[in-house]
Short mmCIF file of C-alpha atoms in Angstrom, two decimals:
data_model
loop_
_atom_site.label_atom_id
_atom_site.label_comp_id
_atom_site.label_asym_id
_atom_site.label_seq_id
_atom_site.Cartn_x
_atom_site.Cartn_y
_atom_site.Cartn_z
CA MET A 11 19.01 6.74 24.07
CA LYS A 12 22.09 8.57 22.87
CA ASP A 13 22.40 9.25 19.15
CA GLU A 14 25.21 6.71 18.89
CA ALA A 15 23.01 3.96 20.36
CA ARG A 16 20.14 4.84 18.06
CA LEU A 17 22.42 4.63 15.03
CA GLN A 18 23.79 1.25 16.13
CA THR A 19 20.21 0.01 16.48
CA VAL A 20 19.48 1.10 12.91
CA ILE A 21 22.55 -0.79 11.68
CA GLU A 22 21.48 -3.98 13.48
CA LEU A 23 17.93 -3.72 12.16
CA ALA A 24 19.19 -3.10 8.63
CA ASP A 25 21.29 -6.27 8.82
CA ALA A 26 18.19 -8.23 9.84
CA LEU A 27 16.01 -6.64 7.18
CA PHE A 28 18.42 -7.10 4.28
CA SER A 29 17.47 -10.79 4.13
CA PHE A 30 14.03 -9.58 2.91
CA GLU A 31 12.41 -12.70 4.34
CA GLN A 32 9.45 -10.91 5.91
CA PRO A 33 7.83 -7.45 5.78
CA ALA A 34 9.94 -4.76 7.39
CA ASP A 35 7.10 -3.40 9.49
CA ASN A 36 6.70 -6.85 11.11
CA THR A 37 10.39 -6.88 12.04
CA LEU A 38 10.27 -3.34 13.40
CA ASN A 39 7.13 -3.97 15.44
CA ALA A 40 8.59 -7.15 16.91
CA TYR A 41 11.83 -5.35 17.79
CA PHE A 42 10.06 -2.51 19.58
CA ARG A 43 7.80 -4.94 21.47
CA ALA A 44 10.90 -6.77 22.68
CA HIS A 45 12.60 -3.48 23.68
CA ARG A 46 9.81 -1.58 25.41
CA TYR A 47 12.30 0.66 27.20
CA ILE A 48 12.90 2.52 23.93
CA GLY A 49 10.92 5.78 24.13
CA SER A 50 8.60 7.15 21.47
CA ARG A 51 11.07 9.77 20.20
CA ASP A 52 13.81 7.17 19.88
CA ARG A 53 11.43 4.82 18.10
CA ARG A 54 10.51 7.52 15.62
CA PHE A 55 14.19 8.30 14.90
CA ILE A 56 15.10 4.63 14.49
CA ALA A 57 12.09 3.77 12.33
CA ASP A 58 12.48 6.83 10.11
CA LEU A 59 16.15 6.07 9.44
CA VAL A 60 15.45 2.38 8.81
CA TRP A 61 12.79 3.27 6.24
CA LEU A 62 15.18 5.77 4.65
CA VAL A 63 17.81 3.05 4.29
CA LEU A 64 15.25 0.72 2.70
CA ARG A 65 14.14 3.43 0.26
CA HIS A 66 17.75 3.70 -0.91
CA TYR A 67 18.67 0.00 -0.83
CA GLY A 68 18.95 -0.38 -4.61
CA ARG A 69 21.11 2.71 -4.94
CA LEU A 70 23.29 1.76 -1.98
CA SER A 71 23.70 -1.77 -3.35
CA SER A 72 25.01 -0.36 -6.62
CA LEU A 73 27.93 1.18 -4.74
CA THR A 74 29.32 -2.16 -3.59
CA SER A 75 30.54 -5.28 -5.35
CA GLU A 76 28.71 -7.45 -2.85
CA LYS A 77 25.48 -7.33 -0.87
CA PRO A 78 25.71 -4.35 1.49
CA THR A 79 25.78 -4.78 5.23
CA GLY A 80 23.71 -2.56 7.48
CA ARG A 81 26.89 -0.76 8.51
CA MET A 82 27.93 -0.04 4.91
CA ALA A 83 24.44 1.11 3.97
CA VAL A 84 24.08 3.45 6.94
CA ALA A 85 27.57 4.89 6.43
CA ALA A 86 26.94 5.51 2.71
CA LEU A 87 23.52 7.01 3.37
CA SER A 88 25.08 9.29 5.98
CA PHE A 89 27.76 10.29 3.46
CA TYR A 90 25.13 11.41 0.96
CA LEU A 91 22.29 12.73 3.10
CA ASN A 92 23.55 13.62 6.56
CA LYS A 93 27.31 13.74 7.17
CA GLU A 94 26.63 14.72 10.81
CA LEU A 95 25.91 11.05 11.48
CA LEU A 96 29.41 9.89 10.50
CA PRO A 97 31.10 11.07 13.74
CA LEU A 98 28.70 8.78 15.63
CA PHE A 99 30.84 5.86 14.43
CA ASN A 100 33.09 6.52 17.44
CA GLY A 101 33.29 3.26 19.39
CA GLU A 102 31.78 4.69 22.57
CA LYS A 103 29.44 2.57 24.68
CA TYR A 104 26.57 1.25 22.50
CA ALA A 105 27.95 3.17 19.50
CA PRO A 106 29.05 1.78 16.13
CA VAL A 107 32.76 0.95 16.08
CA PRO A 108 34.92 3.57 14.35
CA LEU A 109 35.21 3.45 10.58
CA SER A 110 38.26 1.51 9.48
CA GLU A 111 40.78 2.96 7.06
CA LYS A 112 39.36 0.65 4.38
CA GLU A 113 35.83 1.92 5.05
CA LYS A 114 36.98 5.53 5.00
CA ALA A 115 38.72 4.95 1.68
CA TRP A 116 35.56 3.35 0.28
CA LEU A 117 33.44 6.32 1.33
CA ALA A 118 35.97 8.72 -0.18
CA SER A 119 35.79 6.82 -3.47
CA LEU A 120 32.00 7.15 -3.81
CA PRO A 121 30.62 9.35 -6.61
CA SER A 122 29.72 12.85 -5.51
CA GLU A 123 26.01 12.34 -6.22
CA MET A 124 23.66 9.59 -5.10
CA PRO A 125 23.01 7.01 -7.86
CA PRO A 126 19.70 7.43 -9.74
CA ALA A 127 16.37 6.43 -8.20
CA CYS A 128 15.57 4.11 -11.12
CA LEU A 129 17.86 1.57 -9.41
CA GLU A 130 15.15 1.02 -6.79
CA CYS A 131 13.71 -1.87 -8.78
CA PRO A 132 14.82 -5.49 -9.21
CA ASP A 133 16.30 -6.24 -12.61
CA TRP A 134 13.56 -8.69 -13.61
CA LEU A 135 10.93 -5.95 -13.26
CA LYS A 136 12.68 -2.97 -14.85
CA ASP A 137 11.35 -3.56 -18.35
CA GLY A 138 7.79 -3.91 -17.08
CA LEU A 139 7.56 -0.77 -14.97
CA ASP A 140 7.67 2.86 -16.03
CA LYS A 141 10.80 4.68 -14.87
CA ALA A 142 8.74 7.66 -13.68
CA ASP A 143 6.63 5.40 -11.46
CA ILE A 144 9.72 3.67 -10.02
CA GLU A 145 11.16 7.06 -9.08
CA ALA A 146 7.83 8.36 -7.72
CA MET A 147 7.60 5.38 -5.39
CA THR A 148 10.95 6.13 -3.75
CA PHE A 149 9.21 8.89 -1.77
CA PRO A 150 7.10 8.19 1.33
CA ALA A 151 3.35 7.86 0.96
CA SER A 152 1.10 10.55 2.35
CA THR A 153 -1.29 9.77 5.20
CA ASP A 154 -4.76 9.81 3.69
CA LEU A 155 -8.07 9.43 5.48
CA ARG A 156 -11.42 8.35 4.12
CA VAL A 157 -14.32 10.22 5.66
CA ASN A 158 -17.09 7.82 6.64
CA THR A 159 -20.15 9.29 4.93
CA LEU A 160 -22.40 7.01 6.98
CA LYS A 161 -21.67 9.27 9.94
CA THR A 162 -20.36 12.64 8.81
CA GLU A 163 -19.16 14.90 5.99
CA ARG A 164 -15.67 15.86 4.88
CA ASP A 165 -15.98 19.57 5.76
CA THR A 166 -17.07 18.66 9.27
CA VAL A 167 -14.02 16.45 9.78
CA LEU A 168 -11.69 19.13 8.40
CA LYS A 169 -13.08 21.64 10.92
CA LEU A 170 -12.61 19.19 13.78
CA LEU A 171 -9.02 18.51 12.73
CA GLU A 172 -8.32 22.23 12.50
CA LYS A 173 -9.80 22.72 15.97
CA ASP A 174 -7.31 20.19 17.31
CA GLY A 175 -4.40 21.86 15.53
CA ILE A 176 -3.97 19.08 12.97
CA LYS A 177 -3.10 20.42 9.53
CA ALA A 178 -5.01 18.69 6.74
CA GLU A 179 -6.55 19.31 3.35
CA LYS A 180 -8.91 17.70 0.89
CA THR A 181 -7.34 15.09 -1.35
CA PRO A 182 -7.23 16.20 -5.00
CA PHE A 183 -9.58 13.56 -6.43
CA SER A 184 -11.54 11.47 -3.95
CA PRO A 185 -14.67 13.22 -2.60
CA TRP A 186 -14.14 11.28 0.63
CA GLY A 187 -10.44 11.99 1.08
CA ILE A 188 -8.45 14.06 3.55
CA ARG A 189 -4.65 14.29 3.46
CA LEU A 190 -2.76 15.00 6.68
CA ALA A 191 0.17 17.39 6.47
CA GLU A 192 2.17 15.31 8.94
CA ARG A 193 2.17 11.70 10.04
CA ILE A 194 0.33 11.34 13.33
CA ASN A 195 -1.24 8.49 15.26
CA ILE A 196 -4.75 9.18 13.99
CA THR A 197 -6.00 5.88 15.44
CA ALA A 198 -5.70 7.46 18.90
CA HIS A 199 -7.94 10.39 17.86
CA SER A 200 -11.65 10.49 18.65
CA LEU A 201 -12.44 10.90 14.95
CA PHE A 202 -11.07 7.41 14.35
CA ARG A 203 -12.36 5.86 17.58
CA ASP A 204 -15.87 7.14 16.82
CA GLY A 205 -15.81 5.77 13.28
CA LEU A 206 -15.81 9.09 11.44
CA VAL A 207 -12.62 8.34 9.50
CA GLU A 208 -10.57 5.38 8.30
CA VAL A 209 -6.95 5.40 7.13
CA GLN A 210 -7.07 4.65 3.38
CA ASP A 211 -4.85 5.77 0.51
CA GLU A 212 -6.61 8.00 -1.99
CA GLY A 213 -5.90 5.49 -4.75
CA SER A 214 -7.73 2.78 -2.83
CA GLN A 215 -10.65 5.17 -2.37
CA LEU A 216 -10.76 5.89 -6.10
CA VAL A 217 -10.89 2.27 -7.22
CA SER A 218 -13.61 1.63 -4.64
CA LEU A 219 -15.62 4.50 -6.11
CA LEU A 220 -15.16 3.13 -9.64
CA SER A 221 -16.87 -0.12 -8.61
CA ARG A 222 -20.19 1.79 -8.47
CA ALA A 223 -21.65 -0.22 -5.60
CA GLN A 224 -25.25 0.92 -5.14
CA PRO A 225 -27.68 1.02 -2.18
CA GLY A 226 -29.90 -2.06 -2.11
CA GLU A 227 -27.55 -4.29 -4.12
CA THR A 228 -26.24 -7.67 -3.08
CA VAL A 229 -22.45 -7.41 -3.12
CA ILE A 230 -19.52 -9.60 -2.14
CA ASP A 231 -15.97 -8.45 -1.46
CA TRP A 232 -14.29 -11.68 -2.56
CA CYS A 233 -10.79 -11.01 -1.19
CA ALA A 234 -11.70 -8.61 1.61
CA GLY A 235 -8.51 -8.83 3.66
CA ALA A 236 -8.70 -6.46 6.61
CA GLY A 237 -11.82 -4.87 5.10
CA GLY A 238 -10.74 -1.38 4.06
CA LYS A 239 -12.55 -1.53 0.73
CA THR A 240 -15.46 -3.42 2.33
CA LEU A 241 -16.10 -0.44 4.59
CA ALA A 242 -15.86 1.93 1.63
CA LEU A 243 -18.39 -0.17 -0.30
CA SER A 244 -20.76 -0.10 2.67
CA ALA A 245 -20.60 3.70 2.72
CA MET A 246 -21.33 3.80 -1.02
CA MET A 247 -24.32 1.54 -0.41
CA GLN A 248 -25.48 3.78 2.47
CA ALA A 249 -25.45 0.55 4.51
CA LYS A 250 -28.49 -0.61 2.50
CA GLY A 251 -28.61 -3.97 0.78
CA THR A 252 -26.28 -6.80 1.72
CA LEU A 253 -22.50 -6.76 1.61
CA TYR A 254 -20.65 -10.02 2.18
CA ALA A 255 -16.96 -10.09 3.09
CA ALA A 256 -14.88 -13.20 2.43
CA ASP A 257 -11.22 -14.11 2.31
CA ALA A 258 -9.28 -17.31 1.77
CA PHE A 259 -7.34 -16.45 4.95
CA THR A 260 -10.20 -15.86 7.38
CA LYS A 261 -7.92 -14.55 10.13
CA ARG A 262 -7.47 -11.41 8.04
CA LEU A 263 -11.14 -10.63 8.72
CA LYS A 264 -10.83 -10.84 12.50
CA ASP A 265 -10.94 -7.08 13.13
CA LEU A 266 -13.66 -6.31 10.57
CA PRO A 267 -16.66 -6.82 12.90
CA GLU A 268 -15.27 -4.22 15.31
CA ARG A 269 -14.42 -1.84 12.45
CA ALA A 270 -17.85 -2.27 10.87
CA ASN A 271 -19.58 -1.64 14.18
CA ARG A 272 -17.50 1.49 14.74
CA ALA A 273 -18.34 2.73 11.23
CA GLY A 274 -22.06 1.97 11.45
CA ALA A 275 -21.67 -0.35 8.45
CA ALA A 276 -24.62 -2.51 9.46
CA ASN A 277 -25.03 -4.30 6.12
CA ILE A 278 -21.72 -6.23 6.29
CA ILE A 279 -21.91 -10.00 6.78
CA LEU A 280 -18.74 -12.05 7.23
CA LEU A 281 -18.35 -15.38 5.46
CA ASN A 282 -16.09 -18.03 6.97
CA ASP A 283 -15.66 -19.83 3.66
CA TYR A 284 -16.77 -19.87 0.04
CA LYS A 285 -19.44 -22.56 0.49
CA ASP A 286 -23.13 -22.00 -0.30
CA LEU A 287 -22.46 -18.77 -2.18
CA LYS A 288 -25.27 -16.99 -4.00
CA SER A 289 -25.26 -14.83 -7.12
CA TYR A 290 -24.47 -11.16 -6.66
CA ASP A 291 -25.08 -7.84 -8.34
CA LEU A 292 -21.44 -6.96 -7.80
CA VAL A 293 -18.50 -9.25 -7.12
CA LEU A 294 -15.41 -7.24 -6.21
CA VAL A 295 -12.11 -9.10 -6.53
CA ASP A 296 -9.24 -7.18 -4.95
CA ALA A 297 -6.85 -9.90 -6.03
CA PRO A 298 -3.61 -11.00 -4.39
CA CYS A 299 -0.78 -9.45 -6.39
CA THR A 300 2.90 -8.55 -6.36
CA GLY A 301 2.07 -5.20 -4.73
CA THR A 302 4.34 -3.23 -7.04
CA GLY A 303 2.03 -0.25 -6.65
CA THR A 304 2.59 -0.06 -2.89
CA TRP A 305 6.34 0.51 -2.82
CA ARG A 306 5.91 4.03 -1.41
CA ARG A 307 4.70 2.59 1.89
CA ALA A 308 6.49 -0.79 1.69
CA PRO A 309 9.91 -0.08 0.12
CA ASP A 310 11.21 -3.50 1.13
CA ALA A 311 8.46 -5.22 -0.86
CA ARG A 312 10.27 -4.57 -4.13
CA TRP A 313 13.08 -6.89 -3.02
CA ARG A 314 10.86 -9.63 -1.56
CA VAL A 315 9.02 -10.75 -4.72
CA THR A 316 10.71 -12.91 -7.34
CA ALA A 317 9.88 -13.53 -11.00
CA GLU A 318 8.83 -17.07 -10.11
CA GLN A 319 6.46 -15.83 -7.40
CA SER A 320 5.02 -13.30 -9.84
CA ALA A 321 4.18 -16.07 -12.33
CA THR A 322 2.45 -18.06 -9.58
CA ILE A 323 0.46 -15.00 -8.55
CA VAL A 324 -0.77 -14.44 -12.11
CA LYS A 325 -2.03 -18.03 -12.21
CA THR A 326 -3.76 -17.61 -8.84
CA GLN A 327 -5.46 -14.41 -9.99
CA ALA A 328 -6.91 -16.19 -13.04
CA GLU A 329 -8.24 -19.01 -10.87
CA ILE A 330 -9.88 -16.54 -8.48
CA LEU A 331 -11.48 -14.60 -11.33
CA ASP A 332 -12.91 -17.78 -12.84
CA LYS A 333 -14.44 -18.84 -9.51
CA ALA A 334 -15.78 -15.37 -8.74
CA ALA A 335 -17.29 -14.99 -12.22
CA SER A 336 -19.59 -17.95 -11.64
CA HIS A 337 -21.34 -16.00 -8.88
CA VAL A 338 -22.16 -12.86 -10.87
CA LYS A 339 -25.85 -12.38 -11.68
CA LYS A 340 -26.94 -11.90 -15.26
CA GLY A 341 -26.51 -8.17 -15.83
CA GLY A 342 -24.24 -7.98 -12.78
CA ARG A 343 -20.62 -6.82 -12.58
CA LEU A 344 -17.31 -8.42 -11.80
CA PHE A 345 -14.90 -5.72 -10.65
CA TYR A 346 -11.20 -6.61 -10.69
CA ILE A 347 -8.57 -4.66 -8.74
CA THR A 348 -4.86 -5.07 -8.11
CA CYS A 349 -2.35 -2.82 -6.37
CA SER A 350 0.18 -3.82 -9.02
CA LEU A 351 1.67 -1.99 -11.99
CA GLU A 352 2.64 -5.17 -13.85
CA LYS A 353 0.89 -5.67 -17.19
CA ALA A 354 0.76 -9.46 -16.71
CA GLU A 355 -1.41 -8.99 -13.62
CA ASN A 356 -3.53 -6.24 -15.12
CA GLU A 357 -4.31 -5.64 -18.80
CA ASN A 358 -3.12 -9.09 -19.84
CA GLN A 359 -5.11 -10.72 -17.06
CA ALA A 360 -8.26 -8.82 -18.01
CA GLY A 361 -7.87 -9.73 -21.68
CA ALA A 362 -7.32 -13.40 -20.89
CA PHE A 363 -10.44 -13.43 -18.71
CA LEU A 364 -12.61 -12.16 -21.56
CA LYS A 365 -11.22 -14.85 -23.86
CA ARG A 366 -12.21 -17.52 -21.34
CA HIS A 367 -15.63 -16.00 -20.60
CA ALA A 368 -17.63 -15.06 -23.68
CA ASP A 369 -20.63 -14.33 -21.44
CA PHE A 370 -18.87 -11.23 -20.05
CA GLU A 371 -18.08 -7.91 -21.70
CA MET A 372 -15.74 -5.12 -20.67
CA GLN A 373 -17.27 -1.98 -19.19
CA ASP A 374 -15.61 1.34 -19.96
CA LEU A 375 -14.32 2.94 -16.73
CA SER A 376 -12.70 5.92 -18.46
CA PRO A 377 -15.66 8.37 -18.23
CA ALA A 378 -16.01 7.85 -14.47
CA PHE A 379 -12.24 8.05 -14.01
CA ASN A 380 -12.15 11.32 -15.95
CA ARG A 381 -14.93 12.79 -13.80
CA LEU A 382 -13.09 11.86 -10.62
CA THR A 383 -9.57 12.88 -11.56
CA GLY A 384 -9.65 15.07 -14.66
CA HIS A 385 -7.22 12.61 -16.24
CA ALA A 386 -8.25 11.11 -19.57
CA ALA A 387 -7.85 7.34 -19.63
CA LYS A 388 -6.79 5.87 -22.96
CA THR A 389 -8.39 2.46 -22.37
CA GLU A 390 -11.54 0.98 -20.84
CA THR A 391 -9.48 -0.30 -17.93
CA ILE A 392 -7.91 2.08 -15.44
CA ARG A 393 -4.35 2.35 -14.19
CA LEU A 394 -3.58 4.70 -11.29
CA ARG A 395 0.03 5.75 -11.67
CA PRO A 396 2.01 7.10 -8.68
CA SER A 397 3.92 9.48 -10.97
CA GLU A 398 0.68 11.11 -12.17
CA LEU A 399 -1.82 10.98 -9.30
CA HIS A 400 0.61 10.69 -6.34
CA THR A 401 -1.34 7.76 -4.95
CA ASP A 402 -0.42 4.13 -4.61
CA GLY A 403 -0.46 2.30 -7.93
CA PHE A 404 -3.68 0.47 -8.81
CA PHE A 405 -5.38 -1.23 -11.74
CA ALA A 406 -9.13 -1.69 -12.20
CA ALA A 407 -11.29 -3.44 -14.78
CA SER A 408 -15.05 -3.97 -14.80
CA PHE A 409 -16.82 -6.86 -16.55
CA LYS A 410 -20.59 -7.11 -17.05
CA ARG A 411 -22.34 -10.44 -17.39
CA LYS A 412 -24.43 -10.46 -20.56
#
């Protein structure tokens, strides 16, 4: 594809994405499946520019009196970040039509500097999120791997990556983690195919570690999803004991058997529903949430959640916690995780749970968090902040049944 055609494709995709009706990666994947003639280099260019537009949507919106079109957003982004793209608005075959005099005048009227990154947050959330975290999440997420300790060690994987010319380093905090210097298709590499590594953000690794799953325990991952944390728990348990994986949407679990087999995670058992449940040493609830901690990798997500949806999510979380709590053994733990930075979903939710359940007590996670990260936590619960740890945002709380 010529550069002009690639830019026009970005404009068309931006127009489709600005409705924020579904995740951007779903739209992109569907587009590329429908246009298989687009080569890998063109796909990379188009996808990278689309994500760049989405990372600047709040700032670009502030420059207009109405909702921006894909054309306006791409032109303004080009004005600020890469003026070499502006001549591509030339009207040639498959190219964007030339900028009108009105559009040129609008671009000329823009402030000399890009508006501040704190605008990348919906108004209803601004008071609840830290400005530093909002700004930190405007940058792309790193590509982190979790070394599967059931099969190998981190130093071994680093040597194999180096042998293949892939630049990587240890993550700062997780003893399992490896951070790639560049984004590559690691799923095509033998390290992934042979189950030696999984793609998992360092923050997700850290909250998994804080759960303290032990070999020989009976554990359930209550909201397992695709099973990333389930696999991490299995490694912590050395594949000894029993680890159940459940999810209200069972189709999310469809790839977990293959992933578990690849990882050698032989202690994982899938549950098709929540009937006939037992009592467990550890019940891990990675609860559905607004996902405000994941904006680095899903910049469109910040514009897809409403205040009304957030309130519904908080109610759902409480219901899940109450149900999960009834299946914790005496002396066992209920471990609560969100990938949100909202207090209502985190500290407030944990406090409300304790008020409803006098038979549980809070466990202090701060010593373990300090050992892992060197950061002193001020409370018994843990909040992973993107502005401090450069991971996705997470919250974790641990409750012990008396």
